[in-house]
Coordinates of C-alpha atoms in Angstrom, one line a residue:
Chain A
X15 CA 18.5 -54.3 -15.1
X16 CA 15.6 -57.3 -13.2
X17 CA 16.7 -60.2 -11.7
X18 CA 14.5 -62.7 -13.0
X19 CA 13.6 -62.1 -17.3
X20 CA 11.0 -64.3 -18.9
X21 CA 10.3 -63.7 -22.4
X22 CA 7.9 -65.5 -24.8
X23 CA 7.4 -63.8 -28.3
X24 CA 4.4 -63.3 -30.1
X25 CA 4.7 -66.2 -33.1
X26 CA 5.1 -68.6 -30.3
X27 CA 2.4 -67.2 -28.3
X28 CA 0.3 -67.5 -31.2
X29 CA 1.1 -71.2 -31.4
X30 CA 0.3 -72.0 -28.6
X31 CA -2.8 -70.4 -28.9
X32 CA -3.7 -72.8 -32.0
X33 CA -3.0 -75.9 -29.7
X34 CA -4.7 -74.7 -26.6
X35 CA -7.7 -74.0 -29.0
X36 CA -7.4 -77.5 -30.5
X37 CA -7.2 -79.2 -26.9
X38 CA -10.5 -77.2 -26.1
X39 CA -13.7 -79.8 -26.2
X40 CA -16.1 -80.3 -24.3
X41 CA -19.0 -82.2 -24.0
X42 CA -22.6 -82.5 -21.6
X43 CA -26.0 -83.6 -21.0
X44 CA -28.6 -84.1 -18.6
X45 CA -32.4 -84.5 -18.3
X46 CA -35.1 -83.8 -15.4
X47 CA -38.7 -84.1 -15.4
X48 CA -41.2 -81.9 -14.6
X49 CA -44.8 -84.5 -13.6
X50 CA -45.2 -85.4 -17.1
X51 CA -43.1 -83.2 -18.6
X52 CA -39.2 -83.9 -19.4
X53 CA -37.0 -81.9 -20.7
X54 CA -32.8 -82.8 -21.2
X55 CA -30.1 -80.9 -23.3
X56 CA -26.5 -82.5 -25.5
X57 CA -24.3 -80.1 -26.4
X58 CA -20.6 -81.0 -27.8
X59 CA -18.9 -78.2 -28.9
X60 CA -15.3 -77.1 -30.0
X61 CA -13.4 -74.1 -30.9
X62 CA -11.6 -72.9 -34.3
X63 CA -10.2 -69.8 -36.0
X64 CA -9.4 -67.0 -34.3
X65 CA -6.1 -65.3 -34.1
X66 CA -3.7 -63.2 -31.1
X67 CA -2.3 -60.1 -31.4
X68 CA -0.1 -58.6 -29.3
X69 CA -0.1 -55.1 -29.8
X70 CA 2.1 -52.3 -29.0
X71 CA -0.2 -50.5 -26.6
X72 CA 0.2 -52.8 -23.3
X73 CA -2.6 -55.4 -24.8
X74 CA -3.4 -58.7 -26.3
X75 CA -6.2 -59.1 -28.9
X76 CA -8.1 -62.6 -29.0
X77 CA -9.6 -62.1 -32.5
X78 CA -13.0 -63.4 -33.5
X79 CA -12.9 -67.0 -32.0
X80 CA -15.5 -69.6 -33.0
X81 CA -17.2 -71.2 -31.0
X82 CA -18.8 -74.2 -33.0
X83 CA -21.1 -76.7 -32.1
X84 CA -21.3 -80.4 -33.0
X85 CA -24.5 -81.3 -30.9
X86 CA -27.2 -79.0 -29.9
X87 CA -29.7 -80.7 -29.1
X88 CA -32.7 -80.2 -27.4
X89 CA -35.2 -82.3 -26.2
X90 CA -38.6 -82.0 -24.7
X91 CA -41.3 -84.7 -24.0
X92 CA -44.3 -85.0 -22.8
X93 CA -45.9 -88.0 -20.6
X94 CA -49.4 -88.5 -21.3
X95 CA -51.1 -90.8 -18.8
X96 CA -51.7 -94.1 -20.4
X97 CA -55.6 -94.7 -21.5
X98 CA -57.1 -98.5 -22.0
X99 CA -59.7 -99.6 -24.0
X100 CA -61.3 -103.3 -24.0
X101 CA -60.1 -106.3 -21.5
X102 CA -62.0 -108.4 -19.4
X103 CA -63.2 -111.7 -19.5
X104 CA -66.7 -112.8 -20.0
X105 CA -67.5 -116.3 -18.2
X106 CA -69.1 -118.9 -19.7
X107 CA -71.1 -122.2 -18.8
X108 CA -69.1 -125.5 -19.5
X109 CA -68.1 -126.4 -21.6
X110 CA -67.6 -123.5 -23.3
X111 CA -64.4 -120.9 -22.9
X112 CA -64.8 -117.3 -21.5
X113 CA -65.0 -115.2 -23.8
X114 CA -62.3 -112.7 -22.8
X115 CA -61.9 -108.7 -24.9
X116 CA -59.4 -107.8 -26.1
X117 CA -57.1 -104.9 -24.5
X118 CA -55.8 -101.7 -26.4
X119 CA -54.3 -99.0 -24.6
X120 CA -52.7 -95.7 -26.0
X121 CA -49.8 -93.3 -24.4
X122 CA -48.3 -96.1 -23.1
X123 CA -44.8 -95.0 -24.1
X124 CA -42.5 -93.0 -21.8
X125 CA -42.7 -90.3 -22.8
X126 CA -45.1 -90.8 -25.4
X127 CA -44.2 -87.4 -27.5
X128 CA -40.7 -86.2 -28.0
X129 CA -38.6 -83.8 -29.6
X130 CA -35.2 -83.2 -29.8
X131 CA -33.9 -80.9 -32.8
X132 CA -30.5 -80.6 -32.7
X133 CA -29.7 -76.9 -33.5
X134 CA -25.9 -77.7 -33.9
X135 CA -26.2 -76.0 -37.9
X136 CA -27.8 -72.8 -36.7
X137 CA -25.9 -72.0 -34.1
X138 CA -22.5 -70.0 -33.6
X139 CA -20.9 -68.1 -31.9
X140 CA -17.8 -65.6 -32.4
X141 CA -15.4 -64.3 -30.2
X142 CA -13.4 -61.0 -30.0
X143 CA -12.0 -59.9 -27.2
X144 CA -9.0 -57.4 -26.2
X145 CA -7.0 -57.3 -22.7
X146 CA -4.0 -56.3 -20.7
X147 CA -2.1 -57.3 -17.9
X148 CA -2.4 -55.4 -14.7
X149 CA -0.8 -56.0 -11.9
X150 CA -1.3 -55.9 -8.3
X151 CA -0.2 -56.6 -4.8
X152 CA -2.4 -58.1 -2.6
X153 CA -1.7 -56.7 0.9
X154 CA -3.0 -59.3 3.8
X155 CA -2.6 -56.8 6.4
X156 CA -4.8 -54.7 4.9
X157 CA -8.2 -55.3 5.9
X158 CA -11.3 -55.1 3.1
X159 CA -13.1 -52.0 2.7
X160 CA -16.6 -52.0 4.1
X161 CA -18.3 -52.4 0.8
X162 CA -16.3 -55.2 -0.5
X163 CA -18.3 -56.0 -4.6
X164 CA -14.9 -58.1 -5.8
X165 CA -14.9 -60.1 -2.1
X166 CA -18.9 -61.1 -2.8
X167 CA -17.5 -62.1 -5.8
X168 CA -15.0 -64.0 -4.7
X169 CA -16.7 -65.5 -1.6
X170 CA -19.2 -67.0 -4.3
X171 CA -15.9 -68.9 -6.7
X172 CA -14.8 -70.0 -3.7
X173 CA -17.7 -71.7 -2.6
X174 CA -18.3 -73.0 -6.3
X175 CA -14.6 -73.6 -5.6
X176 CA -13.7 -72.3 -8.9
X177 CA -10.9 -70.4 -7.3
X178 CA -8.7 -70.6 -4.2
X179 CA -9.5 -68.6 -1.8
X180 CA -7.8 -65.2 -0.5
X181 CA -4.5 -66.3 1.4
X182 CA -3.7 -65.1 4.9
X183 CA 0.2 -63.7 3.2
X184 CA 0.8 -61.2 0.9
X185 CA 0.9 -62.1 -2.9
X186 CA 1.4 -60.5 -6.1
X187 CA -1.6 -60.4 -8.3
X188 CA -1.7 -60.5 -12.3
X189 CA -5.3 -59.8 -13.8
X190 CA -6.7 -59.6 -17.2
X191 CA -8.1 -56.5 -17.9
X192 CA -10.5 -56.2 -20.9
X193 CA -10.7 -53.4 -23.1
X194 CA -13.5 -55.1 -24.9
X195 CA -15.3 -57.3 -25.2
X196 CA -17.2 -58.9 -28.4
X197 CA -19.2 -61.7 -28.6
X198 CA -21.8 -62.6 -31.2
X199 CA -24.2 -64.6 -30.0
X200 CA -25.3 -65.8 -33.0
X201 CA -22.3 -65.6 -35.9
X202 CA -25.3 -65.2 -38.7
X203 CA -22.3 -64.9 -41.4
X204 CA -20.8 -68.4 -40.4
X205 CA -24.1 -69.8 -39.9
X206 CA -25.3 -68.6 -43.5
X207 CA -21.2 -69.6 -44.8
X208 CA -21.8 -73.0 -43.4
X209 CA -25.2 -74.3 -44.7
X210 CA -24.4 -73.0 -47.9
X211 CA -20.8 -74.9 -47.9
X212 CA -22.1 -78.1 -46.6
X213 CA -25.4 -78.4 -49.0
X214 CA -23.1 -77.7 -52.0
X215 CA -20.7 -80.1 -50.9
X216 CA -23.6 -82.4 -50.2
X217 CA -25.1 -82.1 -53.4
X218 CA -22.0 -82.0 -55.7
X219 CA -20.2 -85.3 -53.6
X220 CA -23.5 -86.6 -54.4
X221 CA -23.7 -85.8 -58.3
X222 CA -19.9 -86.2 -59.1
X223 CA -17.6 -89.1 -58.7
X224 CA -14.1 -88.5 -56.7
X225 CA -11.6 -87.6 -58.4
X226 CA -9.7 -83.8 -59.2
X227 CA -12.9 -82.5 -61.0
X228 CA -15.0 -83.2 -58.1
X229 CA -12.2 -81.0 -55.6
X230 CA -11.6 -78.6 -57.9
X231 CA -15.6 -78.0 -57.6
X232 CA -15.2 -78.4 -53.8
X233 CA -12.8 -76.1 -53.5
X234 CA -14.6 -73.1 -56.0
X235 CA -17.5 -74.2 -53.3
X236 CA -15.4 -73.4 -50.0
X237 CA -14.2 -70.1 -52.3
X238 CA -17.3 -69.1 -52.4
X239 CA -18.6 -70.0 -49.0
X240 CA -15.6 -67.9 -47.4
X241 CA -16.6 -65.1 -49.7
X242 CA -20.1 -65.5 -48.5
X243 CA -19.4 -65.6 -44.7
X244 CA -17.1 -61.9 -45.1
X245 CA -19.5 -60.2 -47.2
X246 CA -21.7 -61.0 -44.1
X247 CA -19.2 -60.5 -41.6
X248 CA -18.5 -56.9 -42.6
X249 CA -21.5 -55.0 -40.2
X250 CA -19.7 -57.0 -37.2
X251 CA -16.1 -55.8 -38.4
X252 CA -17.0 -52.9 -38.2
X253 CA -18.6 -53.2 -34.8
X254 CA -15.3 -54.7 -33.4
X255 CA -13.5 -51.8 -35.2
X256 CA -15.4 -49.2 -33.4
X257 CA -14.5 -51.3 -29.7
X258 CA -11.3 -51.2 -30.3
X259 CA -11.2 -47.8 -31.2
X260 CA -12.5 -46.1 -28.1
X261 CA -12.1 -48.8 -26.2
X262 CA -16.0 -49.9 -25.4
X263 CA -18.4 -52.4 -26.6
X264 CA -21.0 -51.5 -28.8
X265 CA -24.6 -52.9 -27.9
X266 CA -26.4 -53.8 -25.0
X267 CA -25.5 -57.6 -24.8
X268 CA -21.4 -56.8 -25.2
X269 CA -22.0 -54.0 -22.6
X270 CA -23.1 -56.6 -19.6
X271 CA -20.7 -58.8 -21.5
X272 CA -17.9 -56.4 -20.9
X273 CA -19.1 -55.5 -16.9
X274 CA -18.8 -58.6 -15.7
X275 CA -15.6 -59.3 -17.6
X276 CA -14.3 -56.3 -16.2
X277 CA -15.5 -56.9 -12.7
X278 CA -13.8 -60.6 -13.1
X279 CA -10.6 -58.7 -14.3
X280 CA -10.6 -56.6 -12.0
X281 CA -11.3 -59.0 -8.8
X282 CA -10.2 -62.4 -9.8
X283 CA -6.6 -62.8 -11.0
X284 CA -5.0 -64.7 -13.1
X285 CA -1.7 -66.2 -11.4
X286 CA -0.6 -65.6 -8.1
X287 CA 3.2 -65.1 -7.0
X288 CA 3.7 -65.7 -3.2
X289 CA 5.6 -63.1 -1.8
X290 CA 7.6 -64.0 0.0
X291 CA 8.0 -67.3 -2.3
X292 CA 9.1 -70.5 -1.2
X293 CA 12.3 -71.7 -2.5
X294 CA 13.3 -74.9 -0.1
X295 CA 10.1 -76.5 0.8
X296 CA 10.3 -77.5 5.0
X297 CA 11.6 -80.6 5.7
X298 CA 11.8 -82.7 8.4
X299 CA 15.8 -83.8 8.8
X300 CA 17.6 -86.7 10.6
X301 CA 21.4 -85.3 9.3
X302 CA 21.3 -82.4 11.3
X303 CA 22.1 -83.7 14.8
X304 CA 24.1 -86.2 15.7
X305 CA 21.4 -87.9 18.2
X306 CA 19.5 -88.5 14.4
X307 CA 16.2 -86.5 16.5
X308 CA 13.9 -85.4 13.8
X309 CA 14.2 -81.1 13.3
X310 CA 11.5 -79.5 11.4
X311 CA 13.9 -77.3 8.9
X312 CA 12.0 -74.0 8.0
X313 CA 10.9 -73.2 4.5
X314 CA 13.4 -70.9 2.5
X315 CA 11.0 -67.5 1.3
X316 CA 12.7 -65.0 -0.8
X317 CA 11.5 -62.1 -1.5
X318 CA 9.9 -60.9 -4.8
X319 CA 9.9 -57.1 -5.5
X320 CA 9.0 -55.4 -8.7
X321 CA 6.9 -58.2 -10.6
X322 CA 5.8 -56.4 -13.8
X323 CA 4.2 -57.8 -16.9
X324 CA 4.1 -55.9 -20.4
X325 CA 3.2 -56.7 -24.0
X326 CA 4.9 -55.0 -27.0
X327 CA 3.8 -55.8 -30.6
X328 CA 6.6 -58.6 -30.5
X329 CA 6.7 -60.2 -27.2
X330 CA 5.0 -60.3 -23.7
X331 CA 8.3 -60.3 -20.5
X332 CA 8.0 -61.0 -16.9
X333 CA 10.4 -59.6 -14.5
X334 CA 10.7 -59.8 -11.2
X335 CA 13.5 -59.1 -8.4
X336 CA 14.6 -60.7 -5.6
X337 CA 14.2 -58.4 -2.4
X338 CA 16.6 -58.1 0.1
Chain B
X195 CA 15.9 -55.0 -29.0
X196 CA 13.4 -57.5 -28.0
X197 CA 14.6 -60.5 -25.7
X198 CA 13.0 -63.2 -28.1
X199 CA 14.2 -61.4 -31.5
X200 CA 15.6 -64.8 -32.4
X201 CA 14.5 -67.1 -30.5
X202 CA 10.4 -68.0 -28.8
X203 CA 11.3 -68.1 -25.8
X204 CA 13.8 -65.8 -23.3
X205 CA 15.2 -66.6 -19.5
X206 CA 17.7 -64.7 -17.9
X207 CA 19.1 -64.7 -14.0
X208 CA 21.1 -62.1 -12.7
X209 CA 24.0 -62.3 -10.9
X210 CA 22.7 -59.8 -8.0
X211 CA 19.9 -62.3 -8.0
X212 CA 21.6 -65.0 -7.8
X213 CA 23.5 -63.8 -4.6
X214 CA 20.7 -61.9 -3.1
X215 CA 19.0 -65.4 -3.2
X216 CA 22.1 -67.5 -1.9
X217 CA 22.0 -64.7 1.3
X218 CA 18.6 -65.0 1.9
X219 CA 19.8 -69.1 2.0
X220 CA 22.3 -68.9 4.5
X221 CA 20.4 -66.7 6.7
X222 CA 17.2 -69.4 6.8
X223 CA 19.4 -73.0 6.5
X224 CA 22.7 -71.6 8.8
X225 CA 22.5 -75.9 9.0
X226 CA 24.0 -76.1 5.4
X227 CA 26.2 -73.8 5.4
X228 CA 28.1 -74.3 9.3
X229 CA 29.5 -77.7 10.7
X230 CA 30.0 -77.9 14.4
X231 CA 30.7 -80.0 17.3
X232 CA 28.0 -79.9 20.0
X233 CA 29.5 -77.9 22.1
X234 CA 28.4 -74.5 19.8
X235 CA 25.5 -74.8 20.9
X236 CA 26.0 -73.3 24.3
X237 CA 29.0 -71.3 22.5
X238 CA 27.8 -69.6 19.5
X239 CA 30.2 -66.9 20.0
X240 CA 33.2 -69.0 19.8
X241 CA 32.3 -69.3 15.6
X242 CA 35.2 -68.3 13.0
X243 CA 32.3 -65.1 12.0
X244 CA 29.7 -64.6 13.2
X245 CA 26.0 -65.5 10.5
X246 CA 23.5 -63.6 10.9
X247 CA 19.9 -65.9 11.9
X248 CA 16.2 -65.5 10.1
X249 CA 13.9 -64.5 12.6
X250 CA 11.8 -67.4 11.9
X251 CA 14.7 -69.9 12.1
X252 CA 15.2 -68.9 15.9
X253 CA 11.5 -69.1 16.4
X254 CA 11.4 -72.7 15.2
X255 CA 14.2 -73.5 17.2
X256 CA 15.9 -75.0 14.3
X257 CA 19.9 -75.8 14.9
X258 CA 21.9 -73.3 14.1
X259 CA 24.4 -75.6 12.1
X260 CA 25.1 -79.5 11.8
X261 CA 26.3 -81.3 14.5
X262 CA 29.6 -83.4 14.0
X263 CA 31.6 -85.5 15.6
X264 CA 34.8 -83.9 17.4
X265 CA 38.1 -84.1 15.7
X266 CA 39.2 -87.5 17.2
X267 CA 42.7 -87.7 18.8
X268 CA 44.9 -90.0 17.4
X269 CA 46.3 -93.2 19.3
X270 CA 44.1 -92.2 22.8
X271 CA 43.5 -95.0 23.7
X272 CA 40.1 -93.7 24.6
X273 CA 37.4 -91.5 22.2
X274 CA 38.7 -88.1 23.0
X275 CA 38.3 -85.6 20.7
X276 CA 38.5 -81.6 19.3
X277 CA 35.5 -79.5 19.2
X278 CA 35.8 -77.7 16.2
X279 CA 33.7 -75.7 13.6
X280 CA 33.6 -75.7 10.1
X281 CA 31.9 -72.7 8.1
X282 CA 31.4 -71.5 4.7
X283 CA 30.8 -67.5 5.3
X284 CA 30.5 -66.8 1.6
X285 CA 29.1 -67.6 -1.9
X286 CA 28.9 -65.2 -4.8
X287 CA 28.8 -65.6 -8.5
X288 CA 29.7 -62.7 -11.0
X289 CA 28.7 -63.2 -14.8
X290 CA 30.4 -61.9 -17.3
X291 CA 32.3 -59.1 -17.0
X292 CA 33.5 -59.4 -14.0
X293 CA 32.6 -56.9 -11.7
X294 CA 31.1 -58.2 -8.0
X295 CA 35.5 -59.8 -6.7
X296 CA 38.5 -59.6 -8.5
X297 CA 40.0 -63.2 -9.3
X298 CA 43.6 -64.2 -8.0
X299 CA 46.2 -63.8 -10.7
X300 CA 46.4 -67.3 -11.7
X301 CA 43.0 -67.3 -12.5
X302 CA 43.4 -64.3 -14.9
X303 CA 40.6 -62.2 -16.0
X304 CA 37.4 -63.8 -16.3
X305 CA 36.8 -64.3 -19.9
X306 CA 33.9 -64.4 -22.2
X307 CA 31.0 -66.3 -21.9
X308 CA 31.8 -67.3 -18.5
X309 CA 31.1 -67.2 -14.8
X310 CA 33.6 -66.7 -11.4
X311 CA 32.8 -68.4 -8.5
X312 CA 33.7 -67.0 -5.0
X313 CA 33.9 -69.0 -1.7
X314 CA 35.1 -68.4 1.6
X315 CA 35.5 -70.8 3.8
X316 CA 36.5 -70.8 8.0
X317 CA 37.5 -73.6 10.3
X318 CA 38.1 -73.0 14.0
X319 CA 39.9 -76.0 15.8
X320 CA 40.2 -75.9 19.5
X321 CA 43.8 -76.1 20.9
X322 CA 43.9 -77.9 24.5
X323 CA 45.6 -75.8 27.0
X324 CA 48.8 -77.2 28.7
X325 CA 46.9 -77.5 31.9
X326 CA 44.5 -79.9 30.5
X327 CA 46.9 -82.1 28.9
X328 CA 49.5 -82.2 31.6
X329 CA 46.1 -83.3 33.8
X330 CA 44.9 -85.8 31.5
X331 CA 48.2 -87.5 30.7
X332 CA 48.7 -89.0 33.8
X333 CA 45.9 -90.8 33.1
X334 CA 46.5 -92.0 29.8
X335 CA 49.4 -93.3 31.1
X336 CA 47.3 -94.3 34.1
X337 CA 44.8 -95.9 31.3
X338 CA 47.6 -98.1 29.2
X339 CA 49.5 -99.6 31.1
X340 CA 46.3 -101.3 32.8
X341 CA 45.5 -101.6 29.7
X342 CA 48.5 -103.9 28.8
X343 CA 48.6 -101.3 25.7
X344 CA 51.8 -99.9 25.3
X345 CA 53.9 -100.1 22.7
X346 CA 56.6 -101.9 23.6
X347 CA 57.4 -105.0 25.9
X348 CA 54.7 -107.0 28.4
X349 CA 54.2 -105.1 32.0
X350 CA 54.3 -107.6 34.6
X351 CA 53.3 -105.2 37.4
X352 CA 49.4 -104.8 37.7
X353 CA 48.2 -100.6 38.3
X354 CA 45.1 -101.0 40.2
X355 CA 42.6 -98.1 40.7
X356 CA 41.4 -97.5 38.2
X357 CA 39.0 -99.0 35.2
X358 CA 39.7 -101.9 32.9
X359 CA 37.3 -101.1 30.1
X360 CA 36.2 -97.7 29.2
X361 CA 32.3 -97.5 29.5
X362 CA 30.9 -94.5 28.2
X363 CA 28.2 -92.9 29.5
X364 CA 24.9 -92.9 28.5
X365 CA 24.4 -89.7 27.5
X366 CA 27.4 -90.4 25.2
X367 CA 25.8 -93.0 23.3
X368 CA 23.3 -91.9 20.4
X369 CA 20.6 -93.5 18.9
X370 CA 22.3 -95.1 16.7
X371 CA 24.3 -96.8 19.7
X372 CA 27.5 -95.7 18.2
X373 CA 29.9 -94.5 21.4
X374 CA 30.4 -91.0 20.8
X375 CA 33.7 -89.0 21.0
X376 CA 34.3 -87.0 23.9
X377 CA 35.7 -83.3 23.3
X378 CA 38.1 -82.1 25.4
X379 CA 36.5 -78.8 27.5
X380 CA 37.4 -75.9 24.8
X381 CA 38.2 -72.1 26.0
X382 CA 39.2 -71.1 22.4
X383 CA 39.7 -71.9 19.0
X384 CA 42.3 -71.3 16.6
X385 CA 40.7 -70.2 13.2
X386 CA 41.7 -69.6 10.1
X387 CA 40.0 -68.7 7.3
X388 CA 40.1 -69.8 3.3
X389 CA 39.2 -68.1 -0.1
X390 CA 37.9 -70.5 -3.2
X391 CA 38.0 -68.7 -6.9
X392 CA 36.5 -70.7 -9.9
X393 CA 35.5 -69.6 -12.7
X394 CA 33.3 -71.9 -15.1
X395 CA 30.7 -72.2 -18.3
X396 CA 27.0 -73.5 -18.9
X397 CA 26.2 -75.9 -21.5
X398 CA 22.9 -77.9 -22.9
X399 CA 23.6 -81.0 -22.8
X400 CA 21.4 -84.5 -22.4
X401 CA 22.3 -87.4 -20.0
X402 CA 22.6 -91.0 -21.5
X403 CA 18.6 -92.7 -20.3
X404 CA 17.1 -89.2 -20.1
X405 CA 14.9 -87.1 -23.1
X406 CA 15.4 -84.3 -21.6
X407 CA 17.9 -81.5 -22.2
X408 CA 20.1 -79.4 -19.4
X409 CA 21.8 -76.9 -18.3
X410 CA 25.2 -77.8 -17.4
X411 CA 27.2 -76.4 -15.1
X412 CA 31.3 -77.1 -16.0
X413 CA 34.6 -76.1 -14.4
X414 CA 37.5 -74.6 -16.0
X415 CA 39.3 -73.8 -13.1
X416 CA 40.1 -73.8 -9.3
X417 CA 42.2 -71.5 -7.4
X418 CA 42.5 -71.3 -3.6
X419 CA 44.2 -68.1 -2.4
X420 CA 47.7 -67.9 -0.2
X421 CA 48.4 -72.0 0.8
X422 CA 51.6 -73.0 1.1
X423 CA 53.5 -75.1 0.4
X424 CA 52.2 -75.5 -3.3
X425 CA 52.5 -79.1 -3.6
X426 CA 49.7 -79.5 -0.8
X427 CA 47.7 -76.8 -2.3
X428 CA 47.4 -78.2 -6.0
X429 CA 46.9 -81.5 -4.0
X430 CA 44.0 -79.7 -2.2
X431 CA 43.0 -77.6 -5.5
X432 CA 43.1 -80.9 -7.6
X433 CA 40.7 -83.0 -4.9
X434 CA 38.4 -79.8 -4.4
X435 CA 38.3 -79.8 -8.5
X436 CA 37.6 -83.5 -8.2
X437 CA 34.6 -83.1 -5.7
X438 CA 33.1 -80.0 -7.9
X439 CA 32.9 -82.1 -11.3
X440 CA 31.9 -85.4 -9.9
X441 CA 30.7 -84.5 -6.6
X442 CA 28.5 -81.4 -6.9
X443 CA 28.1 -80.1 -9.8
X444 CA 26.6 -83.5 -11.1
X445 CA 23.8 -82.4 -8.8
X446 CA 23.0 -79.1 -10.1
X447 CA 21.6 -79.9 -13.6
X448 CA 18.6 -78.2 -14.9
X449 CA 16.0 -79.5 -16.8
X450 CA 15.5 -76.8 -19.7
X451 CA 11.6 -76.7 -19.0
X452 CA 12.0 -76.2 -15.1
X453 CA 14.4 -73.1 -16.4
X454 CA 11.6 -71.2 -18.0
X455 CA 8.6 -72.6 -18.7
X456 CA 6.7 -76.1 -18.5
X457 CA 3.8 -75.6 -21.1
X458 CA 2.6 -79.1 -20.4
X459 CA 2.7 -79.2 -17.0
X460 CA 1.0 -75.4 -16.1
X461 CA -1.8 -77.0 -19.0
X462 CA -2.4 -80.0 -17.1
X463 CA -2.5 -77.8 -13.9
X464 CA -5.2 -75.9 -15.3
X465 CA -6.9 -79.4 -16.4
X466 CA -6.4 -79.5 -20.1
X467 CA -4.5 -82.3 -21.7
X468 CA -3.1 -81.1 -25.1
X469 CA -3.8 -82.9 -28.4
X470 CA -0.3 -82.2 -29.5
X471 CA 3.5 -82.2 -27.6
X472 CA 4.8 -79.1 -26.4
X473 CA 8.5 -78.9 -26.0
X474 CA 11.3 -76.6 -25.3
X475 CA 14.8 -76.9 -27.5
X476 CA 17.9 -74.6 -27.0
X477 CA 17.9 -72.5 -29.7
X478 CA 21.0 -73.0 -32.5
X479 CA 24.4 -72.0 -32.3
X480 CA 25.6 -69.3 -34.5
X481 CA 21.9 -70.3 -37.0
X482 CA 19.7 -68.7 -34.4
X483 CA 22.0 -66.8 -31.1
X484 CA 25.8 -66.8 -30.7
X485 CA 25.9 -67.4 -27.6
X486 CA 23.2 -70.2 -25.6
X487 CA 23.4 -70.3 -22.9
X488 CA 24.8 -67.0 -22.8
X489 CA 26.8 -65.5 -19.6
X490 CA 26.3 -61.5 -20.4
X491 CA 25.7 -58.5 -18.8
X492 CA 26.1 -60.0 -15.9
X493 CA 23.2 -62.4 -16.5
X494 CA 23.0 -65.9 -17.5
X495 CA 20.3 -65.7 -20.4
X496 CA 18.8 -68.9 -22.2
X497 CA 17.2 -68.8 -26.2
X498 CA 14.5 -71.4 -26.2
X499 CA 12.7 -72.9 -29.3
X500 CA 9.1 -73.9 -29.2
X501 CA 8.6 -77.2 -30.7
X502 CA 5.0 -79.0 -31.1
X503 CA 4.4 -82.0 -32.8
X504 CA 2.1 -84.8 -33.5
X505 CA -1.7 -84.5 -33.2
X506 CA -3.2 -82.6 -36.7

């Protein structure tokens, strides 16, 4: 029997997933200029849908998580050099006033030509990923291999301050090793479904006053749009089913994404647990000596043994022992 | 059977793990478990019980014990005292069913859903030899006479040749400018050990002014083994029970989130602010689980529900 056991039910995980999904929102914008040309973007998005399923083969499936864009706007601009005609004055002898010609300029704005299409309605992605937790022990005393692809990736991420460097002491590492990743860069089912639903909803809202009749029709429209989404999503469902069955991603894009995912899954741990683990921090005590002189007491650490993570169809369990 | 059959989250800790953890703390923070006069720095062999110390403690030159003033000799005209040591040598916990150690007959068999605690402490006190006392006695008497500190009457005679004021040596005054007690020379100590057994249970509860749910340790019974006379044993047991109930156990209450998972904190550390409030609550007894927290199968088990409030 393990010294420490922590278990999370699938139901709790699913509710946490919803909270987490609804809390994730992102927004980014930037612009730059290349001489007379300017380019910029403003994107804003969130996550929708999706589900989490614990499976009896020690894996977790995140299924059909939708990436939705509230704004997907790209700006391209061109600043044409200003061209002016006219202007200037003709000096006239007294008592006649000077004659000044009007001045006309074109291309005075900056940029003069700009387009900013918002493609949010036409862009949607859907992600399905299955993976399993893998626990490995990092022994800091063992030198890295001569050719260390993981080390190269880690160094890049460490330099970019994405992850902390590996320490000089031992650790337990928990990785998420992906079985398959299916990313639909253009989720046609949802794009078409959303367009139809939005168009019909706008038309009905404009035609009918508020009330139960309008609500009923809108509900029917929602049902129709869902049916269209389901119908158009059938090929993708088959693709995901096959990917899940054979534990490999189909399609060149998905295969590349899976390769990258597996690289991360093998090289970048999601969770690190120090071994030995600090249970009492080092402290400066003035009560140990009668003189009251400060003494730095060393941290109390305990060895962590047999760290183990498993998933079955009802729960995720983490267990560990305290070493002797 | 799944751990989370009747709850969202489950946490359990085994008695073996706690007992190993305590042993690690004893080896790495010996000053928490050993108290003695500074004399023992150079006479560690005189401790009543030898104790293991981790190499890191020795390397860092951490004190092996917390220094104490010598035991004062009451009535002595100058601050002299006896060297002593006090050691907590064993601390073990035993979750039901009891199988780590036996309980004394006074406490009976360990009941279901209860834990037992065994503490063993040893104390050693210096017993000055007859030679030292014979050597000191004339000096004490002479000092008392010169200081007119006798219990009966005033002495007309002036006794010369001894200082009229006790001035402690510089080294005997600590940073807090308090005169330190001078210990008598020590050759060996008289040691005795006592074993204390306690039985208790755990419960969830609130703390006035706090919104959190706390895991609390409650004491049901306490017994000191082989102490005579009985009234003294009862008095000391009553005192220790009060110390445990009001002094130590209230310090050991644990907020529920700390036991398993502080969800909000974990997400905050990931740089994510949750739009809703995620809290943990103990699973209901007996609707969800028969006992919570449960002390069974040599483990302390906690069953929790995940409550999500606020937001959409």
